[in-house]
Amino acid sequence: MPRCSSAAAAWMPSQVEATLISTRSTGTPSAWYRSMMRSARARVASAVRGAEVVHLACHGRFVSRLPAASGLLLADGWMPVRELVELELAGATVVLSGCETGRHAVEAGDELAGIARALFAAGARTVVTSLWAVRDAAAAPIATGFHAGLSGGLEPSAALRRSVLASL
């Protein structure tokens, strides 16, 4: 089932993905990931401050006619672009494991508008996104492999490449 099918279907598999990633990185699910799994928008905004890596496994929505209406669905509702741009990411690597999180529109002056652009404006150094619907069965092992690569010292692009190739 695609992650984009409904909010309820999107949320539960995301918890599984976050637990797999945190367990792979630390041996046990970290308090930070358990907190993020039950995240509210304010909790996310607080938790990302000072983080080197931020992973949000949630439903994403891109609105092509009005990119500012795009956003991420968290436990307590949508976190739109206007809230994403206010996050304090300070050079973080941000991973968005959700549908269409990398889509964007080109506005006047060739400016990009969308979720990824908002995260760069908020200070992210690297943003890993998806341009299409994401299946949970594929997303979890790719995300887990990606984080294992990061933990092993790989740059984000190399970690993603290795993880995707391993999943083929």
PDB file of C-alpha atoms in Angstrom:
ATOM      1  CA  MET A   1       0.000   0.000   0.000  1.00  0.00           C
ATOM      2  CA  PRO A   2       1.456   3.410  -0.865  1.00  0.00           C
ATOM      3  CA  ARG A   3       2.235   5.599   2.115  1.00  0.00           C
ATOM      4  CA  CYS A   4       0.157   8.364   0.486  1.00  0.00           C
ATOM      5  CA  SER A   5      -3.141   6.506   0.654  1.00  0.00           C
ATOM      6  CA  SER A   6      -4.337   7.939   3.974  1.00  0.00           C
ATOM      7  CA  ALA A   7      -3.125   9.641   7.108  1.00  0.00           C
ATOM      8  CA  ALA A   8      -3.898   6.603   9.269  1.00  0.00           C
ATOM      9  CA  ALA A   9      -2.061   4.216   6.958  1.00  0.00           C
ATOM     10  CA  ALA A  10       0.881   6.611   6.746  1.00  0.00           C
ATOM     11  CA  TRP A  11       1.440   6.991  10.465  1.00  0.00           C
ATOM     12  CA  MET A  12       1.773   3.417  11.739  1.00  0.00           C
ATOM     13  CA  PRO A  13       4.410   2.216   9.235  1.00  0.00           C
ATOM     14  CA  SER A  14       6.381   5.367   9.944  1.00  0.00           C
ATOM     15  CA  GLN A  15       6.721   4.285  13.571  1.00  0.00           C
ATOM     16  CA  VAL A  16       8.144   0.965  12.405  1.00  0.00           C
ATOM     17  CA  GLU A  17      10.633   2.750  10.138  1.00  0.00           C
ATOM     18  CA  ALA A  18      11.804   5.097  12.884  1.00  0.00           C
ATOM     19  CA  THR A  19      12.250   2.216  15.320  1.00  0.00           C
ATOM     20  CA  LEU A  20      14.268   0.208  12.773  1.00  0.00           C
ATOM     21  CA  ILE A  21      16.541   3.167  12.086  1.00  0.00           C
ATOM     22  CA  SER A  22      17.139   4.070  15.714  1.00  0.00           C
ATOM     23  CA  THR A  23      17.711   0.437  16.700  1.00  0.00           C
ATOM     24  CA  ARG A  24      20.200  -0.017  13.848  1.00  0.00           C
ATOM     25  CA  SER A  25      22.093   3.116  14.889  1.00  0.00           C
ATOM     26  CA  THR A  26      22.151   2.614  18.660  1.00  0.00           C
ATOM     27  CA  GLY A  27      21.163  -0.993  19.357  1.00  0.00           C
ATOM     28  CA  THR A  28      17.922   0.091  21.050  1.00  0.00           C
ATOM     29  CA  PRO A  29      15.190   2.546  20.083  1.00  0.00           C
ATOM     30  CA  SER A  30      16.420   5.920  21.292  1.00  0.00           C
ATOM     31  CA  ALA A  31      14.324   8.261  23.388  1.00  0.00           C
ATOM     32  CA  TRP A  32      14.596  10.830  20.617  1.00  0.00           C
ATOM     33  CA  TYR A  33      13.024   8.475  18.058  1.00  0.00           C
ATOM     34  CA  ARG A  34      10.321   7.345  20.482  1.00  0.00           C
ATOM     35  CA  SER A  35       9.526  11.014  21.057  1.00  0.00           C
ATOM     36  CA  MET A  36       9.477  11.751  17.326  1.00  0.00           C
ATOM     37  CA  MET A  37       7.129   8.827  16.670  1.00  0.00           C
ATOM     38  CA  ARG A  38       4.515  10.534  18.834  1.00  0.00           C
ATOM     39  CA  SER A  39       5.547  13.926  17.553  1.00  0.00           C
ATOM     40  CA  ALA A  40       3.543  17.050  17.598  1.00  0.00           C
ATOM     41  CA  ARG A  41       4.638  19.971  15.463  1.00  0.00           C
ATOM     42  CA  ALA A  42       6.042  21.852  18.463  1.00  0.00           C
ATOM     43  CA  ARG A  43       7.958  18.776  19.637  1.00  0.00           C
ATOM     44  CA  VAL A  44       9.531  18.361  16.187  1.00  0.00           C
ATOM     45  CA  ALA A  45      10.543  22.028  16.117  1.00  0.00           C
ATOM     46  CA  SER A  46      12.196  21.603  19.518  1.00  0.00           C
ATOM     47  CA  ALA A  47      13.816  18.219  18.788  1.00  0.00           C
ATOM     48  CA  VAL A  48      15.544  19.253  15.555  1.00  0.00           C
ATOM     49  CA  ARG A  49      17.499  22.118  17.165  1.00  0.00           C
ATOM     50  CA  GLY A  50      21.149  21.095  17.199  1.00  0.00           C
ATOM     51  CA  ALA A  51      20.534  17.713  15.539  1.00  0.00           C
ATOM     52  CA  GLU A  52      23.068  16.574  12.961  1.00  0.00           C
ATOM     53  CA  VAL A  53      20.601  14.173  11.319  1.00  0.00           C
ATOM     54  CA  VAL A  54      16.832  14.570  11.257  1.00  0.00           C
ATOM     55  CA  HIS A  55      14.667  11.743   9.875  1.00  0.00           C
ATOM     56  CA  LEU A  56      10.945  12.267   9.472  1.00  0.00           C
ATOM     57  CA  ALA A  57       8.982   9.257   8.252  1.00  0.00           C
ATOM     58  CA  CYS A  58       5.568  10.724   7.613  1.00  0.00           C
ATOM     59  CA  HIS A  59       3.014  11.554   4.964  1.00  0.00           C
ATOM     60  CA  GLY A  60       4.035  14.342   2.608  1.00  0.00           C
ATOM     61  CA  ARG A  61       1.846  16.460   0.354  1.00  0.00           C
ATOM     62  CA  PHE A  62       2.907  18.686  -2.531  1.00  0.00           C
ATOM     63  CA  VAL A  63       0.334  21.167  -3.888  1.00  0.00           C
ATOM     64  CA  SER A  64       1.540  22.237  -7.333  1.00  0.00           C
ATOM     65  CA  ARG A  65      -0.839  25.181  -7.717  1.00  0.00           C
ATOM     66  CA  LEU A  66       0.067  26.549  -4.287  1.00  0.00           C
ATOM     67  CA  PRO A  67       3.436  25.149  -3.097  1.00  0.00           C
ATOM     68  CA  ALA A  68       3.163  27.064   0.188  1.00  0.00           C
ATOM     69  CA  ALA A  69       0.248  24.748   1.055  1.00  0.00           C
ATOM     70  CA  SER A  70       2.572  21.734   0.841  1.00  0.00           C
ATOM     71  CA  GLY A  71       3.723  20.100   4.050  1.00  0.00           C
ATOM     72  CA  LEU A  72       4.256  17.078   6.254  1.00  0.00           C
ATOM     73  CA  LEU A  73       1.560  15.269   8.229  1.00  0.00           C
ATOM     74  CA  LEU A  74       2.637  14.721  11.836  1.00  0.00           C
ATOM     75  CA  ALA A  75       0.694  13.233  14.745  1.00  0.00           C
ATOM     76  CA  ASP A  76      -1.191  16.447  15.488  1.00  0.00           C
ATOM     77  CA  GLY A  77      -1.729  17.727  11.955  1.00  0.00           C
ATOM     78  CA  TRP A  78       0.000  19.261   8.980  1.00  0.00           C
ATOM     79  CA  MET A  79       3.311  21.089   9.322  1.00  0.00           C
ATOM     80  CA  PRO A  80       3.135  23.398   6.285  1.00  0.00           C
ATOM     81  CA  VAL A  81       6.034  25.003   4.429  1.00  0.00           C
ATOM     82  CA  ARG A  82       5.646  28.218   6.450  1.00  0.00           C
ATOM     83  CA  GLU A  83       6.403  26.241   9.652  1.00  0.00           C
ATOM     84  CA  LEU A  84       9.146  24.133   8.062  1.00  0.00           C
ATOM     85  CA  VAL A  85      11.071  27.246   7.047  1.00  0.00           C
ATOM     86  CA  GLU A  86      11.107  28.348  10.716  1.00  0.00           C
ATOM     87  CA  LEU A  87      12.866  25.184  11.953  1.00  0.00           C
ATOM     88  CA  GLU A  88      16.401  25.682  13.274  1.00  0.00           C
ATOM     89  CA  LEU A  89      18.307  23.094  11.250  1.00  0.00           C
ATOM     90  CA  ALA A  90      21.846  24.599  11.402  1.00  0.00           C
ATOM     91  CA  GLY A  91      23.597  22.359   8.893  1.00  0.00           C
ATOM     92  CA  ALA A  92      21.600  19.179   9.556  1.00  0.00           C
ATOM     93  CA  THR A  93      21.119  16.332   7.128  1.00  0.00           C
ATOM     94  CA  VAL A  94      17.329  16.026   6.792  1.00  0.00           C
ATOM     95  CA  VAL A  95      15.740  12.809   5.524  1.00  0.00           C
ATOM     96  CA  LEU A  96      12.066  12.899   4.560  1.00  0.00           C
ATOM     97  CA  SER A  97      10.669   9.434   4.054  1.00  0.00           C
ATOM     98  CA  GLY A  98       7.304  10.355   2.610  1.00  0.00           C
ATOM     99  CA  CYS A  99       5.504  10.810  -0.666  1.00  0.00           C
ATOM    100  CA  GLU A 100       6.411  13.672  -2.980  1.00  0.00           C
ATOM    101  CA  THR A 101       8.543  15.487  -0.407  1.00  0.00           C
ATOM    102  CA  GLY A 102      11.068  16.467  -3.079  1.00  0.00           C
ATOM    103  CA  ARG A 103       8.645  17.888  -5.621  1.00  0.00           C
ATOM    104  CA  HIS A 104       8.762  21.604  -6.245  1.00  0.00           C
ATOM    105  CA  ALA A 105       7.382  24.360  -8.447  1.00  0.00           C
ATOM    106  CA  VAL A 106       9.446  26.942 -10.273  1.00  0.00           C
ATOM    107  CA  GLU A 107       8.268  30.443  -9.439  1.00  0.00           C
ATOM    108  CA  ALA A 108       9.195  33.882 -10.770  1.00  0.00           C
ATOM    109  CA  GLY A 109      12.944  34.408 -11.005  1.00  0.00           C
ATOM    110  CA  ASP A 110      13.482  30.637 -11.296  1.00  0.00           C
ATOM    111  CA  GLU A 111      13.003  30.247  -7.538  1.00  0.00           C
ATOM    112  CA  LEU A 112      12.080  26.761  -6.342  1.00  0.00           C
ATOM    113  CA  ALA A 113       9.117  26.420  -4.005  1.00  0.00           C
ATOM    114  CA  GLY A 114       8.294  23.305  -1.986  1.00  0.00           C
ATOM    115  CA  ILE A 115       9.139  21.289   1.101  1.00  0.00           C
ATOM    116  CA  ALA A 116      12.828  20.702   0.320  1.00  0.00           C
ATOM    117  CA  ARG A 117      13.398  24.376  -0.449  1.00  0.00           C
ATOM    118  CA  ALA A 118      11.827  25.323   2.893  1.00  0.00           C
ATOM    119  CA  LEU A 119      14.234  22.994   4.706  1.00  0.00           C
ATOM    120  CA  PHE A 120      17.241  24.476   2.921  1.00  0.00           C
ATOM    121  CA  ALA A 121      15.978  27.944   3.882  1.00  0.00           C
ATOM    122  CA  ALA A 122      15.770  26.693   7.492  1.00  0.00           C
ATOM    123  CA  GLY A 123      19.474  25.837   7.391  1.00  0.00           C
ATOM    124  CA  ALA A 124      19.654  22.195   6.278  1.00  0.00           C
ATOM    125  CA  ARG A 125      22.958  21.235   4.668  1.00  0.00           C
ATOM    126  CA  THR A 126      21.556  18.150   2.928  1.00  0.00           C
ATOM    127  CA  VAL A 127      17.956  17.123   2.218  1.00  0.00           C
ATOM    128  CA  VAL A 128      17.029  13.598   1.094  1.00  0.00           C
ATOM    129  CA  THR A 129      13.522  13.373  -0.363  1.00  0.00           C
ATOM    130  CA  SER A 130      11.288  11.410  -2.715  1.00  0.00           C
ATOM    131  CA  LEU A 131       9.714  12.648  -5.935  1.00  0.00           C
ATOM    132  CA  TRP A 132       7.007   9.978  -6.011  1.00  0.00           C
ATOM    133  CA  ALA A 133       4.795   7.771  -3.861  1.00  0.00           C
ATOM    134  CA  VAL A 134       6.784   5.795  -1.280  1.00  0.00           C
ATOM    135  CA  ARG A 135       5.927   2.228  -0.333  1.00  0.00           C
ATOM    136  CA  ASP A 136       6.613   1.424   3.309  1.00  0.00           C
ATOM    137  CA  ALA A 137       8.068  -1.993   2.479  1.00  0.00           C
ATOM    138  CA  ALA A 138      10.738  -0.289   0.331  1.00  0.00           C
ATOM    139  CA  ALA A 139      11.277   2.838   2.434  1.00  0.00           C
ATOM    140  CA  ALA A 140      12.215   1.166   5.730  1.00  0.00           C
ATOM    141  CA  PRO A 141      15.160  -0.935   4.493  1.00  0.00           C
ATOM    142  CA  ILE A 142      16.477   1.918   2.325  1.00  0.00           C
ATOM    143  CA  ALA A 143      16.289   4.339   5.255  1.00  0.00           C
ATOM    144  CA  THR A 144      17.927   1.823   7.588  1.00  0.00           C
ATOM    145  CA  GLY A 145      20.752   1.201   5.130  1.00  0.00           C
ATOM    146  CA  PHE A 146      21.165   4.930   4.554  1.00  0.00           C
ATOM    147  CA  HIS A 147      21.576   5.620   8.276  1.00  0.00           C
ATOM    148  CA  ALA A 148      23.982   2.688   8.630  1.00  0.00           C
ATOM    149  CA  GLY A 149      26.077   4.263   5.881  1.00  0.00           C
ATOM    150  CA  LEU A 150      26.024   7.648   7.600  1.00  0.00           C
ATOM    151  CA  SER A 151      27.036   6.024  10.887  1.00  0.00           C
ATOM    152  CA  GLY A 152      29.863   4.311   9.027  1.00  0.00           C
ATOM    153  CA  GLY A 153      31.238   7.649   7.859  1.00  0.00           C
ATOM    154  CA  LEU A 154      29.806   7.842   4.340  1.00  0.00           C
ATOM    155  CA  GLU A 155      28.628  11.144   2.911  1.00  0.00           C
ATOM    156  CA  PRO A 156      24.819  11.306   2.489  1.00  0.00           C
ATOM    157  CA  SER A 157      24.941  10.821  -1.302  1.00  0.00           C
ATOM    158  CA  ALA A 158      27.179   7.742  -1.017  1.00  0.00           C
ATOM    159  CA  ALA A 159      25.100   6.301   1.838  1.00  0.00           C
ATOM    160  CA  LEU A 160      21.892   6.717  -0.171  1.00  0.00           C
ATOM    161  CA  ARG A 161      23.415   5.235  -3.318  1.00  0.00           C
ATOM    162  CA  ARG A 162      24.737   2.211  -1.448  1.00  0.00           C
ATOM    163  CA  SER A 163      21.424   1.637   0.308  1.00  0.00           C
ATOM    164  CA  VAL A 164      19.346   1.938  -2.861  1.00  0.00           C
ATOM    165  CA  LEU A 165      21.660  -0.411  -4.802  1.00  0.00           C
ATOM    166  CA  ALA A 166      21.515  -2.943  -1.962  1.00  0.00           C
ATOM    167  CA  SER A 167      17.709  -2.913  -2.133  1.00  0.00           C
ATOM    168  CA  LEU A 168      17.581  -3.792  -5.842  1.00  0.00           C
TER     169      LEU A 168
END
